[in-house]
Amino acid sequence: SRSYGCVTQRMVSRDAGPYRTVDDAVSSIWPDLVGHTCVIFQDGATYPEQVTIQNFTNNGSSITIMADPFLGQRPAVSPPAASTAAFLVMNASVNVQGLMIAPGSDIAYGVYSSSAHVSVTSVTITTGTASFRIWAAGMRLDSWNRVSYSSVSIGDAHGFQLPSGSSATAISYSTAVVATPTGYALYLLGSSSNTVTGGYFYNRESDGVFLDASSENNLITLSTMTSAGTRNFAGLWIRNSSSNTVDQSYAGDANGQGYAAAGYRSFAP
């Protein structure tokens, strides 16, 4: 039999069950976790639901929601109208792996995390050619979150958003492509001590990456930050933020402006 390394398992399949929705599988888990717990997709179907994870006592363990690594299929979560996000994570130590998020209606977020130690791996968020959109951010992250090998391709919203007070989050080998005059592919607002490695951030209509309002002691390395905006935008904009380091990275826009700064700052190229 297959081994997933989980003490508790819930198998999800739209046609075969035993759980036909992710929400039913999550709701069936005892709230006082007794070990590492997994919700595992057994197909590549599209699930029209919002997945909410909250009110679990971890006891040193975690919850993982993932595609079955033995099947090679990529299920999708497509939240309906009135949803906040495809994944609304309000519990610490949650992992989301190997999935696609493709909204079935206008929603605020692809992934919304308000808890620490949330990990997102190999997740694709896209609005494709559909008329539906994500209007706030592809991923809204909190402190001590981890994103790796994931991509966001959306329209008028931030790609990755790190809000005020968040810190110590790592984004590695991930991409964000957006087309928004009012948002950024990567946006830090008062967020500090984060690490970005091997990223690609592109905004077709404004600045690529924006560090704002006391976003300090952040490290961006081995990354590309670009803008195709027709006005005087920058690949990287830093405002009223200090002690940030950018190393072995490229920043540029259609007019040749790579880096812009305003207010107090300390920038190490």
Coordinates of C-alpha atoms in Angstrom, one line a residue:
S1 CA 0.0 0.0 0.0
R2 CA 1.0 3.6 -0.5
S3 CA 2.7 5.4 2.4
Y4 CA 2.0 9.1 2.8
G5 CA 3.7 9.5 6.2
C6 CA 0.4 10.5 7.8
V7 CA -1.1 9.2 11.1
T8 CA -4.6 10.3 10.0
Q9 CA -5.7 10.3 6.3
R10 CA -8.7 11.5 4.5
M11 CA -9.1 10.5 0.8
V12 CA -11.0 12.9 -1.5
S13 CA -12.5 12.0 -4.9
R14 CA -15.4 13.7 -6.6
D15 CA -16.7 10.5 -8.1
A16 CA -15.4 7.7 -5.8
G17 CA -15.2 9.2 -2.4
P18 CA -15.2 8.4 0.5
Y19 CA -15.1 12.2 0.7
R20 CA -16.4 14.0 -2.3
T21 CA -15.5 17.5 -1.1
V22 CA -12.4 18.8 0.6
D23 CA -14.5 20.7 3.1
D24 CA -16.2 17.4 4.2
A25 CA -12.8 15.7 4.6
V26 CA -11.4 18.6 6.7
S27 CA -14.6 18.8 8.8
S28 CA -14.3 15.0 9.6
I29 CA -10.9 15.5 11.3
W30 CA -10.9 15.4 15.0
P31 CA -10.0 18.9 16.1
D32 CA -7.4 17.7 18.6
L33 CA -4.8 16.3 16.3
V34 CA -3.1 13.0 17.3
G35 CA -0.4 13.2 14.6
H36 CA 0.4 14.4 11.2
T37 CA -2.9 14.6 9.3
C38 CA -3.3 14.5 5.5
V39 CA -6.2 15.3 3.1
I40 CA -5.2 13.6 -0.2
F41 CA -6.8 14.2 -3.6
Q42 CA -7.4 10.9 -5.5
D43 CA -8.1 12.5 -8.9
G44 CA -7.5 15.6 -11.0
A45 CA -11.0 17.0 -10.8
T46 CA -12.1 20.5 -10.2
Y47 CA -13.6 21.2 -6.7
P48 CA -16.0 24.2 -6.7
E49 CA -15.5 25.1 -3.0
Q50 CA -13.7 27.3 -0.5
V51 CA -11.4 25.3 1.7
T52 CA -11.3 26.7 5.3
I53 CA -8.9 25.3 7.9
Q54 CA -9.4 26.6 11.4
N55 CA -9.9 25.6 15.1
F56 CA -7.5 22.7 15.2
T57 CA -5.2 22.0 18.1
N58 CA -2.0 20.9 16.6
N59 CA -0.2 19.2 19.5
G60 CA 3.1 19.6 17.6
S61 CA 1.7 18.2 14.4
S62 CA 0.3 19.7 11.2
I63 CA -2.4 19.3 8.5
T64 CA -1.4 18.8 4.8
I65 CA -3.8 19.1 1.9
M66 CA -2.2 17.7 -1.2
A67 CA -2.5 16.0 -4.5
D68 CA -1.6 12.3 -4.4
P69 CA 2.1 12.2 -5.4
F70 CA 1.7 8.7 -6.7
L71 CA -1.0 9.6 -9.3
G72 CA 0.7 12.5 -11.1
Q73 CA -2.6 14.4 -11.4
R74 CA -3.2 18.1 -10.5
P75 CA -6.6 18.8 -9.0
A76 CA -8.0 22.3 -9.0
V77 CA -10.0 24.3 -6.4
S78 CA -12.4 26.8 -8.0
P79 CA -14.3 28.7 -5.2
P80 CA -17.8 29.9 -6.0
A81 CA -19.4 33.3 -5.5
A82 CA -19.2 34.9 -2.0
S83 CA -15.9 33.0 -1.2
T84 CA -13.0 34.9 0.4
A85 CA -10.3 32.6 -1.0
A86 CA -9.7 29.1 -2.4
F87 CA -7.8 28.3 0.7
L88 CA -8.7 30.3 3.9
V89 CA -6.0 29.2 6.4
M90 CA -6.7 30.4 9.9
N91 CA -4.7 27.7 11.7
A92 CA -1.0 27.3 12.3
S93 CA 1.1 24.5 10.7
V94 CA -0.9 23.9 7.5
N95 CA 0.6 22.7 4.3
V96 CA -0.9 23.0 0.8
Q97 CA 0.9 21.0 -2.0
G98 CA 0.6 20.2 -5.7
L99 CA -2.7 21.9 -6.5
M100 CA -4.1 24.5 -8.9
I101 CA -6.4 27.4 -7.9
A102 CA -8.7 28.6 -10.7
P103 CA -11.5 30.9 -9.5
G104 CA -15.0 30.1 -10.6
S105 CA -16.1 33.6 -9.6
D106 CA -14.6 36.9 -8.5
I107 CA -12.8 36.3 -5.2
A108 CA -10.4 38.3 -3.0
Y109 CA -7.6 35.8 -2.6
G110 CA -6.2 32.6 -4.0
V111 CA -4.6 31.7 -0.6
Y112 CA -5.3 33.8 2.5
S113 CA -3.1 32.9 5.5
S114 CA -3.5 34.6 8.8
S115 CA -1.4 32.1 10.8
A116 CA 2.2 31.1 11.3
H117 CA 4.0 28.1 9.8
V118 CA 1.8 27.8 6.7
S119 CA 3.6 26.3 3.7
V120 CA 2.5 26.4 0.1
T121 CA 4.5 24.2 -2.3
S122 CA 3.9 23.6 -6.1
V123 CA 0.7 25.5 -6.2
T124 CA -0.4 27.4 -9.3
I125 CA -2.9 30.3 -9.1
T126 CA -4.3 31.5 -12.4
T127 CA -7.3 33.3 -13.8
G128 CA -6.3 32.2 -17.3
T129 CA -8.6 33.6 -20.0
A130 CA -11.7 33.4 -17.8
S131 CA -13.7 36.6 -16.9
F132 CA -13.4 35.8 -13.2
R133 CA -10.7 37.5 -11.3
I134 CA -8.8 37.7 -8.0
W135 CA -9.0 41.3 -6.9
A136 CA -6.8 41.5 -3.7
A137 CA -3.9 39.1 -3.9
G138 CA -2.9 35.8 -5.3
M139 CA -1.4 34.9 -1.9
R140 CA -1.7 36.9 1.3
L141 CA 0.9 35.5 3.7
D142 CA 1.5 35.9 7.4
S143 CA 4.6 35.5 9.6
W144 CA 6.8 32.4 9.3
N145 CA 5.1 31.3 6.1
R146 CA 6.9 29.4 3.3
V147 CA 6.1 29.5 -0.4
S148 CA 8.2 27.4 -2.9
Y149 CA 8.0 26.3 -6.5
S150 CA 4.6 28.1 -6.9
S151 CA 3.3 30.6 -9.4
V152 CA 0.7 33.3 -9.6
S153 CA -0.7 34.6 -12.9
I154 CA -3.6 37.0 -12.4
G155 CA -4.8 40.4 -13.4
D156 CA -5.7 43.4 -11.3
A157 CA -4.2 42.3 -7.9
H158 CA -1.0 41.8 -6.0
G159 CA 0.8 38.6 -6.7
F160 CA 2.3 38.0 -3.2
Q161 CA 1.2 40.3 -0.4
L162 CA 3.0 40.5 3.0
P163 CA 0.9 42.8 5.3
S164 CA 1.9 45.0 8.1
G165 CA 3.4 43.2 11.1
S166 CA 4.3 40.0 9.2
S167 CA 7.9 38.8 9.3
A168 CA 10.3 35.9 8.7
T169 CA 8.5 34.6 5.6
A170 CA 10.4 32.9 2.8
I171 CA 9.4 32.9 -0.9
S172 CA 11.7 30.7 -3.0
Y173 CA 11.8 29.7 -6.7
S174 CA 8.3 31.1 -7.3
T175 CA 6.9 33.6 -9.8
A176 CA 4.2 36.2 -10.0
V177 CA 2.9 37.8 -13.2
V178 CA 0.3 40.5 -12.8
A179 CA -1.3 43.3 -14.8
T180 CA -2.4 46.0 -12.4
P181 CA -1.8 49.7 -12.1
T182 CA -2.7 49.7 -8.4
G183 CA -0.9 46.6 -7.2
Y184 CA 2.5 44.8 -7.4
A185 CA 3.8 41.3 -8.2
L186 CA 5.4 41.3 -4.8
Y187 CA 4.1 43.8 -2.1
L188 CA 5.5 44.3 1.4
L189 CA 3.8 46.8 3.6
G190 CA 5.5 47.2 7.0
S191 CA 6.8 43.6 6.7
S192 CA 10.3 42.8 7.8
S193 CA 13.0 40.1 7.9
N194 CA 11.7 38.2 5.0
T195 CA 13.7 36.3 2.4
V196 CA 13.0 36.0 -1.4
T197 CA 15.2 33.7 -3.4
G198 CA 15.1 32.7 -7.0
G199 CA 11.9 34.7 -7.7
Y200 CA 10.5 36.2 -10.9
F201 CA 8.1 39.2 -10.4
Y202 CA 6.6 41.0 -13.4
N203 CA 3.9 43.7 -13.6
R204 CA 2.6 44.7 -17.0
E205 CA 1.2 48.0 -15.8
S206 CA 3.1 49.3 -12.7
D207 CA 6.1 48.6 -10.5
G208 CA 7.2 45.0 -10.2
V209 CA 8.2 44.8 -6.5
F210 CA 7.3 47.4 -3.8
L211 CA 8.7 47.6 -0.3
D212 CA 6.7 50.2 1.6
A213 CA 6.2 51.8 5.0
S214 CA 9.0 50.4 7.3
S215 CA 9.5 47.1 5.4
E216 CA 13.0 46.5 6.8
N217 CA 15.8 43.9 6.9
N218 CA 14.5 42.0 4.0
L219 CA 16.7 40.0 1.6
I220 CA 16.1 39.6 -2.1
T221 CA 18.5 37.4 -3.9
L222 CA 18.9 35.6 -7.3
S223 CA 15.6 37.2 -8.4
T224 CA 14.2 39.2 -11.4
M225 CA 11.9 42.2 -10.9
T226 CA 10.5 43.8 -14.0
S227 CA 7.8 46.2 -15.2
A228 CA 6.4 46.8 -18.6
G229 CA 4.5 49.9 -17.6
T230 CA 4.6 52.7 -20.1
R231 CA 5.2 55.4 -17.5
N232 CA 8.1 55.9 -15.2
F233 CA 7.8 52.7 -13.2
A234 CA 10.6 50.6 -11.7
G235 CA 11.4 46.9 -11.4
L236 CA 11.9 47.5 -7.6
W237 CA 10.5 50.4 -5.6
I238 CA 11.5 51.0 -2.0
R239 CA 9.8 53.7 0.0
N240 CA 10.3 54.7 3.7
S241 CA 12.0 51.4 4.4
S242 CA 15.6 50.7 5.5
S243 CA 18.2 48.0 5.8
N244 CA 17.1 45.9 2.9
T245 CA 19.5 43.9 0.8
V246 CA 19.2 43.0 -2.9
D247 CA 21.9 40.6 -4.1
Q248 CA 22.7 38.9 -7.4
S249 CA 19.3 40.1 -8.8
Y250 CA 18.0 42.1 -11.8
A251 CA 15.5 45.0 -11.6
G252 CA 14.3 46.8 -14.7
D253 CA 11.4 48.3 -16.6
A254 CA 10.5 49.1 -20.2
N255 CA 12.1 52.6 -19.8
G256 CA 15.3 51.2 -18.3
Q257 CA 14.6 52.2 -14.7
G258 CA 15.6 49.4 -12.4
Y259 CA 15.4 50.8 -8.9
A260 CA 13.6 53.7 -7.3
A261 CA 13.6 54.9 -3.7
A262 CA 12.0 57.6 -1.6
G263 CA 12.3 58.4 2.1
Y264 CA 14.8 56.8 4.4
R265 CA 16.4 53.6 3.2
S266 CA 19.5 51.5 3.2
F267 CA 20.0 49.5 0.1
A268 CA 22.8 47.1 -0.7
P269 CA 23.0 46.1 -4.4

